[in-house]
């Protein structure tokens, strides 16, 4: 049941305002949707990330946890309220210290910091850490943010408002210019994926598999639409006009925009519904006409390699996506004759990218051109993928990337772009989609889990003579960046060290787990853990200091890598 809307009068950024909203509507939604103050960001809708922090009667609170009824008669200040025609000292300090990177957390950081500085003009580091502890950042490592807040009072060190301090051509090394998009980020005016919604846009939601592996049958979709007035359209794989497969490496493209009869991982989209936002937001998808038949799920890459294992993809024997190999010299002989030899094996897990901004964007028709505006790290890859999936000439697709509130590799892959594109193309109306935090975590790529074993050998002086490495990387249900990981890991598994005899292999294995993709290093961070742990063991075996051993074996000018 939808609660009746009530009139709410309060003071917003120094001015009296009145809105009508249901009492339990989130303040973040009132600010963003009703008042179009999109400087307040939404990352989780659970009070965990703090990106939506605003001031209510001078206290920093999460707008996503504040019901609309709770602001009646009170004073609310958002990031927009810090602008009075010029940047304030705190905002300028953020620019000077490079404290605003992707920018999605910056409004929340600035509001929490403002509440602190209003109480303590020159806060200590500990005071700043305590005040900002409710706001998460995935880019900066926090030190620059803390320094910016601590030094906001030092006007002599602050850039002029609007200044970018760009160095002359050829003079950039050693300089710290203010970033070109910094002013928009500290003002809260930067446009992210969910910050713009065309008038009359349909809202799109996906129906996703609750199972790791299952077949499904669709029921009476038209009957479901009629039972829910406000639903404009329902689309499935049968409605996709082009090639229902995407991937960052065209030769390995295998992931459907909407699954066809079989879902290969939990969270895979099998259908989408589009309709009026108020209806779709409240829609209970539990009665969507869909029947599931669970199938055996492969969740262990070693088990997936067994001869008896079912194939995730019929065309990939042994569930092997790709193998990588680097070989130099005779590693076996070097290991057999070494004075010192250490070995080990480790396992790493899936890792979520945990960017603050979930996937978001909209699509619309501009004449006969499909325009897709969304947060992405790879607009050119998106462009080609959308055109192929929707069977459009490349010059009939335009991709406009918004600012990206964190990506770290995961937003290199397509997510909602073809789905909103399909709705706009088929209905003629703009379509928007914003992933929830659970949806983002279920549906998007992760860091590859790895099982690695290696041996390293050294002579009596501690100089490495050989290394052998083997890694199994769980690439999940679809390829994504699996080929890059399997081929790059053997290139880098020796680390920054001279290794004259070397054999390194890696393979990407399909399972019914989450799709594994790019995550800051394409598998190399996992291999680095293995390699550095063995260097510690080798230092202990040789009796050489750990740092000294690394310096002894480090690549230097003129060295030949593996």
XYZ file of C-alpha atoms in Angstrom:
562
model
C 0.000 0.000 0.000
C 1.335 3.434 -0.944
C 1.275 5.945 1.911
C -0.443 9.275 1.307
C 1.795 12.205 0.552
C 1.946 15.045 3.051
C 3.132 18.640 2.847
C 6.563 19.162 4.376
C 7.946 22.629 5.057
C 11.588 23.071 6.025
C 14.569 25.313 5.393
C 16.908 24.082 2.653
C 20.241 25.762 2.074
C 18.993 28.946 3.701
C 15.656 29.125 1.885
C 12.185 27.960 2.945
C 10.822 25.133 0.790
C 7.726 22.958 0.774
C 7.350 19.553 -0.858
C 4.792 16.802 -0.846
C 6.107 13.352 -0.001
C 5.072 10.162 1.748
C 6.255 10.359 5.377
C 8.682 7.444 5.055
C 10.218 8.577 1.781
C 13.993 8.814 2.148
C 15.290 12.367 2.432
C 17.849 11.441 -0.233
C 14.980 10.728 -2.665
C 13.215 13.985 -1.774
C 16.392 15.962 -2.424
C 17.355 14.177 -5.630
C 14.019 13.323 -7.243
C 11.665 16.063 -6.050
C 14.056 18.997 -5.636
C 16.674 17.885 -8.230
C 19.564 18.563 -5.860
C 21.698 15.688 -7.126
C 24.851 16.772 -5.295
C 23.706 14.434 -2.532
C 24.826 11.011 -3.779
C 23.339 7.576 -3.124
C 25.674 4.601 -2.951
C 23.989 2.007 -0.762
C 20.597 3.190 0.596
C 21.605 1.517 3.859
C 23.620 4.128 5.743
C 26.864 2.275 5.093
C 28.739 4.446 2.580
C 27.907 7.945 3.817
C 27.861 9.453 0.303
C 24.423 10.938 1.056
C 25.580 12.829 4.162
C 23.834 16.173 4.700
C 23.505 18.518 7.668
C 20.257 18.637 9.621
C 20.306 21.383 12.226
C 24.083 21.332 11.965
C 24.512 17.590 12.529
C 25.880 15.258 9.835
C 23.337 12.527 9.010
C 22.749 10.003 6.237
C 19.930 11.293 4.045
C 19.097 7.753 2.946
C 18.198 6.823 6.539
C 16.230 9.986 7.285
C 12.458 9.817 6.647
C 10.910 12.826 4.990
C 8.596 13.336 7.947
C 11.644 13.900 10.139
C 12.707 17.122 8.435
C 9.517 19.139 8.929
C 10.416 22.515 10.448
C 14.136 21.775 10.453
C 17.161 23.189 8.621
C 18.839 21.063 5.952
C 22.104 21.923 4.209
C 23.385 19.950 1.215
C 26.581 20.272 -0.800
C 24.838 22.873 -2.956
C 24.461 25.025 0.152
C 28.235 25.424 0.474
C 28.307 27.497 -2.722
C 27.643 31.212 -2.343
C 29.129 32.349 -5.626
C 32.626 31.157 -4.788
C 34.278 28.059 -3.378
C 34.696 27.963 0.358
C 38.020 27.322 2.084
C 37.213 23.665 2.678
C 36.376 23.047 -0.974
C 39.513 24.845 -2.112
C 41.584 22.796 0.324
C 40.146 19.620 -1.223
C 41.330 20.861 -4.612
C 44.830 21.724 -3.428
C 45.352 18.391 -1.675
C 43.892 16.267 -4.485
C 41.248 15.001 -2.064
C 38.536 14.687 -4.744
C 39.316 11.837 -7.114
C 36.339 10.000 -8.641
C 34.188 12.458 -6.678
C 31.225 10.283 -5.691
C 32.064 10.430 -1.981
C 33.242 14.055 -2.050
C 29.883 15.697 -1.196
C 29.468 13.397 1.799
C 33.044 14.046 2.914
C 32.603 17.812 2.612
C 29.353 17.835 4.576
C 30.767 15.685 7.383
C 33.876 17.900 7.455
C 31.756 21.059 7.511
C 29.945 19.829 10.620
C 33.329 19.268 12.277
C 34.874 22.615 11.276
C 31.786 24.451 12.484
C 32.674 23.077 15.935
C 36.476 22.938 15.721
C 38.175 25.460 13.434
C 41.541 23.673 13.423
C 40.853 19.979 13.990
C 43.512 17.394 14.695
C 44.013 14.314 12.543
C 42.214 12.128 15.065
C 39.267 14.525 15.190
C 39.038 14.501 11.405
C 39.216 10.701 11.250
C 36.413 10.415 13.795
C 34.229 12.953 11.989
C 34.680 11.318 8.587
C 34.475 7.717 9.794
C 30.933 7.341 8.464
C 31.865 8.247 4.885
C 33.660 5.686 2.725
C 36.111 6.408 -0.100
C 37.515 3.818 -2.509
C 40.014 6.019 -4.385
C 42.164 8.183 -2.153
C 43.264 6.077 0.786
C 41.866 8.919 2.963
C 45.189 10.640 3.722
C 44.643 13.474 1.253
C 41.103 13.995 2.535
C 42.272 14.165 6.145
C 45.050 16.593 5.220
C 42.586 18.777 3.302
C 40.259 19.078 6.291
C 43.084 19.714 8.737
C 44.509 22.500 6.556
C 41.301 24.167 5.395
C 42.006 27.161 7.664
C 45.317 27.935 5.897
C 44.033 30.344 3.269
C 47.566 31.174 2.169
C 47.954 27.631 0.834
C 44.649 27.484 -1.041
C 44.243 27.902 -4.809
C 42.271 30.795 -6.177
C 38.625 29.848 -6.738
C 38.233 28.324 -10.195
C 41.978 28.074 -10.729
C 43.387 24.934 -12.331
C 47.019 26.032 -11.962
C 47.837 24.209 -15.212
C 51.601 24.096 -15.839
C 52.968 25.139 -19.239
C 53.551 22.428 -21.806
C 56.685 20.473 -20.985
C 56.718 21.618 -17.361
C 54.253 19.210 -15.754
C 56.695 16.838 -14.020
C 56.934 17.675 -10.340
C 53.895 19.977 -10.401
C 50.582 19.337 -8.658
C 47.915 21.132 -10.683
C 44.306 21.276 -9.582
C 42.412 18.640 -11.534
C 40.338 19.962 -14.417
C 37.086 18.471 -13.109
C 37.874 19.274 -9.489
C 35.653 22.332 -9.120
C 32.555 20.444 -10.292
C 33.319 17.636 -7.870
C 33.722 19.824 -4.797
C 30.585 21.769 -5.747
C 28.546 18.577 -6.171
C 27.625 19.604 -9.709
C 29.490 16.792 -11.484
C 27.063 14.520 -13.360
C 27.187 10.822 -12.428
C 25.115 7.986 -13.862
C 22.017 8.462 -11.713
C 22.109 12.267 -11.652
C 20.128 12.865 -14.826
C 16.782 11.442 -15.870
C 14.918 12.675 -18.967
C 11.368 13.879 -18.512
C 8.906 11.022 -18.896
C 11.549 8.321 -18.657
C 10.477 4.760 -17.999
C 12.150 2.949 -15.112
C 13.707 -0.428 -15.913
C 14.220 -3.343 -13.528
C 15.751 -6.730 -14.212
C 14.540 -10.166 -13.152
C 17.631 -12.125 -12.143
C 18.395 -15.749 -11.475
C 18.304 -16.778 -7.796
C 20.283 -19.920 -8.682
C 23.886 -20.597 -9.655
C 22.730 -22.708 -12.579
C 19.191 -23.292 -13.784
C 16.927 -23.611 -16.777
C 13.861 -21.422 -16.844
C 10.549 -21.119 -18.645
C 8.681 -17.866 -19.060
C 4.947 -17.813 -18.454
C 2.151 -15.446 -19.466
C 4.061 -12.176 -19.735
C 1.184 -10.288 -21.331
C -1.143 -11.379 -18.540
C 1.381 -10.205 -15.970
C 1.614 -6.832 -17.696
C -2.176 -6.446 -17.721
C -2.360 -7.283 -14.008
C 0.060 -4.489 -13.232
C -1.122 -1.234 -14.796
C 1.839 1.051 -15.276
C 4.057 -1.617 -16.807
C 4.660 -0.468 -20.373
C 6.744 -3.360 -21.666
C 8.440 -6.620 -20.755
C 11.452 -7.793 -22.736
C 13.304 -11.103 -22.884
C 16.094 -12.556 -24.994
C 13.568 -13.158 -27.766
C 13.230 -9.384 -28.173
C 16.916 -8.723 -28.777
C 17.289 -7.978 -32.487
C 21.051 -8.501 -32.845
C 23.694 -10.834 -31.492
C 22.782 -11.628 -27.903
C 26.363 -11.819 -26.674
C 28.868 -9.307 -25.399
C 32.394 -9.304 -24.057
C 35.350 -6.969 -23.825
C 37.386 -9.204 -26.181
C 35.285 -9.790 -29.322
C 36.691 -13.241 -30.093
C 35.560 -14.454 -26.664
C 32.238 -12.575 -26.412
C 29.827 -15.032 -24.798
C 27.667 -13.253 -22.205
C 24.047 -12.633 -23.199
C 22.419 -9.312 -22.372
C 19.437 -11.427 -21.300
C 19.859 -15.162 -20.746
C 18.206 -17.581 -23.132
C 16.518 -20.543 -21.402
C 19.512 -21.126 -19.105
C 21.075 -18.954 -16.408
C 24.710 -19.743 -15.720
C 25.269 -17.718 -12.531
C 23.258 -16.330 -9.655
C 22.322 -12.769 -10.522
C 22.167 -13.197 -14.297
C 19.393 -11.131 -15.921
C 16.707 -13.129 -17.721
C 14.084 -10.433 -18.381
C 13.414 -6.733 -17.834
C 10.269 -4.798 -17.020
C 9.848 -1.137 -17.926
C 7.153 1.234 -16.799
C 6.179 4.323 -14.907
C 8.731 4.931 -12.128
C 6.233 5.000 -9.247
C 4.841 1.628 -10.346
C 8.147 -0.078 -11.105
C 9.804 1.094 -7.877
C 7.037 -0.533 -5.824
C 6.659 -3.602 -8.036
C 7.028 -6.956 -6.271
C 8.835 -9.194 -8.754
C 8.149 -12.335 -6.721
C 5.088 -13.202 -8.831
C 6.787 -12.657 -12.187
C 5.695 -15.588 -14.414
C 8.876 -17.617 -14.406
C 9.546 -21.258 -13.555
C 13.024 -22.417 -12.521
C 14.557 -25.878 -12.842
C 17.819 -26.044 -10.941
C 20.808 -27.744 -12.541
C 24.056 -28.995 -10.990
C 26.351 -26.063 -10.392
C 30.125 -26.033 -10.775
C 31.579 -23.727 -8.142
C 35.092 -25.156 -7.830
C 37.524 -24.599 -10.731
C 39.483 -27.774 -9.975
C 36.295 -29.837 -10.054
C 35.294 -28.016 -13.249
C 38.437 -29.341 -14.955
C 37.568 -32.978 -14.214
C 36.768 -35.152 -17.225
C 33.360 -35.977 -15.771
C 32.413 -32.335 -15.153
C 29.539 -30.870 -17.188
C 30.503 -28.060 -19.524
C 29.477 -24.499 -18.721
C 29.914 -23.772 -22.442
C 29.691 -26.681 -24.861
C 32.419 -25.231 -27.078
C 35.065 -25.011 -24.327
C 36.565 -28.417 -23.622
C 37.319 -29.127 -20.007
C 35.789 -25.768 -19.091
C 39.091 -24.139 -20.056
C 38.611 -20.666 -21.455
C 42.273 -20.047 -22.295
C 45.791 -21.020 -21.226
C 48.834 -18.803 -20.846
C 52.496 -19.823 -20.817
C 55.848 -18.075 -20.502
C 58.998 -20.174 -20.662
C 62.655 -19.127 -20.569
C 65.724 -21.295 -20.046
C 65.465 -24.582 -18.132
C 63.518 -24.014 -14.920
C 63.439 -27.713 -13.996
C 67.226 -28.024 -14.143
C 67.714 -24.811 -12.177
C 65.407 -26.037 -9.440
C 67.031 -29.484 -9.326
C 70.564 -28.173 -8.845
C 69.904 -25.164 -6.613
C 71.569 -24.583 -3.263
C 68.294 -23.252 -1.875
C 64.766 -24.105 -2.937
C 61.435 -22.995 -1.515
C 57.892 -23.845 -2.586
C 54.340 -23.126 -1.562
C 50.747 -22.827 -2.607
C 48.073 -20.269 -1.787
C 44.469 -19.554 -2.633
C 42.759 -16.191 -3.041
C 39.026 -15.501 -3.146
C 36.559 -13.453 -5.139
C 36.889 -9.747 -4.326
C 34.106 -7.202 -4.878
C 35.211 -3.881 -6.386
C 32.946 -2.039 -3.925
C 32.844 1.241 -5.846
C 30.493 3.701 -4.171
C 28.391 4.378 -7.291
C 26.250 1.466 -8.496
C 25.688 1.122 -12.237
C 23.275 3.764 -13.556
C 22.261 5.587 -16.711
C 19.550 6.321 -19.247
C 18.863 5.852 -22.943
C 16.773 7.944 -25.325
C 16.120 8.329 -29.024
C 17.451 11.408 -30.794
C 15.705 11.054 -34.126
C 16.914 7.688 -35.384
C 20.026 7.704 -33.169
C 20.063 5.786 -29.895
C 21.780 7.833 -27.183
C 23.003 5.983 -24.090
C 24.360 8.010 -21.179
C 25.802 5.953 -18.328
C 28.701 5.532 -15.942
C 31.366 3.542 -17.746
C 35.117 3.087 -18.012
C 34.943 2.083 -21.680
C 32.542 4.132 -23.829
C 34.053 2.825 -27.084
C 33.594 -0.808 -26.009
C 30.044 0.025 -24.890
C 29.345 1.630 -28.261
C 30.378 -1.427 -30.256
C 28.600 -3.828 -27.909
C 25.311 -1.919 -27.921
C 25.330 -1.653 -31.722
C 25.899 -5.397 -32.136
C 23.295 -6.457 -29.557
C 20.615 -4.127 -30.897
C 21.494 -4.656 -34.578
C 22.114 -0.967 -35.166
C 24.634 0.622 -37.519
C 27.508 2.043 -35.506
C 26.651 5.580 -36.599
C 23.170 5.160 -35.124
C 24.498 4.683 -31.575
C 25.954 7.421 -29.418
C 27.441 6.764 -25.983
C 27.911 9.630 -23.527
C 29.999 8.631 -20.504
C 29.146 10.350 -17.245
C 31.597 10.739 -14.412
C 32.289 7.301 -12.959
C 32.011 6.981 -9.205
C 34.670 4.319 -8.942
C 35.211 1.444 -11.321
C 38.583 -0.234 -10.722
C 38.048 -2.428 -13.785
C 34.480 -3.654 -13.338
C 32.933 -0.800 -15.326
C 34.969 -1.811 -18.353
C 32.276 -4.454 -18.946
C 28.786 -3.741 -20.242
C 26.059 -3.852 -17.615
C 22.758 -2.004 -18.123
C 23.627 -0.233 -21.398
C 21.952 -2.644 -23.864
C 18.971 -3.126 -21.552
C 18.000 0.529 -21.368
C 18.899 0.849 -25.037
C 16.465 -1.943 -25.921
C 13.641 -0.264 -23.990
C 14.235 3.153 -25.576
C 14.525 1.602 -29.040
C 11.360 -0.488 -28.777
C 9.107 1.937 -26.861
C 10.368 5.241 -28.224
C 10.467 6.611 -24.683
C 13.544 7.410 -22.590
C 14.497 4.622 -20.192
C 16.534 4.791 -17.021
C 17.985 2.130 -14.745
C 19.900 2.273 -11.469
C 21.268 -0.874 -9.874
C 20.668 -1.407 -6.190
C 23.733 -2.229 -4.122
C 22.800 -5.949 -3.782
C 22.055 -6.074 -7.520
C 25.403 -4.510 -8.362
C 27.241 -7.002 -6.188
C 25.346 -9.970 -7.635
C 25.478 -9.066 -11.316
C 28.861 -7.458 -11.960
C 32.385 -8.798 -12.286
C 34.792 -9.679 -9.466
C 38.531 -10.204 -9.005
C 39.503 -13.695 -10.179
C 39.911 -16.239 -7.371
C 43.204 -18.061 -7.813
C 44.855 -21.289 -6.735
C 48.577 -20.978 -7.256
C 51.662 -23.056 -6.562
C 55.250 -22.060 -7.197
C 58.883 -22.918 -6.529
C 61.848 -20.554 -6.458
C 65.531 -21.562 -6.405
C 68.694 -19.611 -5.550
C 72.443 -20.207 -5.479
C 74.635 -20.019 -2.338
C 74.887 -16.232 -2.687
C 71.125 -15.813 -2.706
C 70.810 -15.041 -6.408
C 67.672 -16.525 -7.932
C 68.435 -19.159 -10.539
C 64.975 -20.377 -11.486
C 61.246 -20.298 -10.812
C 58.242 -22.415 -11.684
C 54.651 -21.144 -11.305
C 51.223 -22.586 -12.050
C 47.892 -20.842 -11.450
C 44.247 -21.767 -11.861
C 41.985 -18.720 -12.144
C 38.215 -19.010 -11.726
C 36.807 -16.888 -14.537
C 33.190 -17.657 -13.638
C 30.326 -18.179 -16.027
C 31.545 -15.949 -18.859
C 34.830 -14.819 -20.380
C 35.038 -11.091 -19.599
C 38.772 -10.386 -19.065
C 39.669 -14.026 -18.384
C 41.904 -14.326 -21.479
C 43.893 -11.261 -20.411
C 44.336 -12.602 -16.881
C 45.471 -16.050 -17.995
C 47.994 -14.562 -20.413
C 49.237 -11.684 -18.290
C 49.855 -13.596 -15.058
C 52.685 -15.758 -16.490
C 54.354 -12.606 -17.836
C 54.438 -10.986 -14.386
C 54.532 -13.852 -11.878
C 58.304 -13.459 -11.403
C 57.767 -9.966 -10.070
C 60.412 -7.232 -10.551
C 63.230 -9.745 -10.166
C 65.850 -11.203 -12.487
C 64.868 -14.830 -13.128
C 67.124 -16.511 -15.719
C 65.227 -19.819 -15.840
C 61.462 -19.609 -15.714
C 58.317 -21.551 -16.484
C 54.935 -20.051 -15.664
C 51.524 -21.256 -16.744
C 48.014 -20.110 -15.964
C 44.574 -21.068 -17.118
C 41.160 -19.456 -16.811
C 38.485 -22.000 -15.908
C 34.733 -21.611 -16.276
C 32.470 -22.242 -13.284
C 28.945 -21.186 -12.366
C 30.344 -18.572 -10.043
C 30.207 -14.801 -10.557
C 31.815 -13.496 -13.727
C 35.432 -12.550 -13.012
C 36.813 -9.545 -14.819
C 39.339 -6.747 -14.564
C 40.360 -5.544 -11.116
C 43.484 -3.418 -10.903
C 46.125 -5.671 -12.367
C 44.467 -8.491 -14.364
C 45.485 -11.288 -11.987
C 48.956 -9.916 -11.237
C 48.145 -8.894 -7.618
C 47.200 -12.498 -6.856
C 50.453 -13.790 -8.349
C 52.432 -11.122 -6.498
C 51.187 -12.470 -3.171
C 52.465 -15.942 -4.083
C 55.815 -14.662 -5.343
C 56.531 -12.295 -2.439
C 55.659 -14.897 0.195
C 58.173 -17.255 -1.377
C 60.814 -14.503 -1.383
C 60.291 -14.201 2.367
C 60.767 -17.971 2.678
C 63.874 -17.780 0.508
C 65.302 -15.022 2.684
C 64.794 -17.198 5.740
C 66.417 -20.192 4.003
C 69.495 -18.218 2.904
C 69.800 -16.172 6.068
C 69.731 -12.948 4.043
C 67.676 -9.951 5.123
C 64.360 -9.859 3.240
C 64.915 -6.416 1.728
C 68.553 -7.178 0.943
C 67.502 -10.340 -0.919
C 65.061 -8.364 -3.012
C 67.608 -5.674 -3.820
C 70.124 -8.344 -4.768
C 67.720 -9.859 -7.286
C 65.901 -6.738 -8.489
C 65.795 -5.960 -12.196
C 68.141 -3.124 -13.080
C 68.947 -1.062 -16.151
C 69.691 -3.456 -19.012
C 68.249 -6.565 -17.329
C 66.316 -9.059 -19.423
C 62.853 -9.866 -18.064
C 61.348 -13.322 -18.225
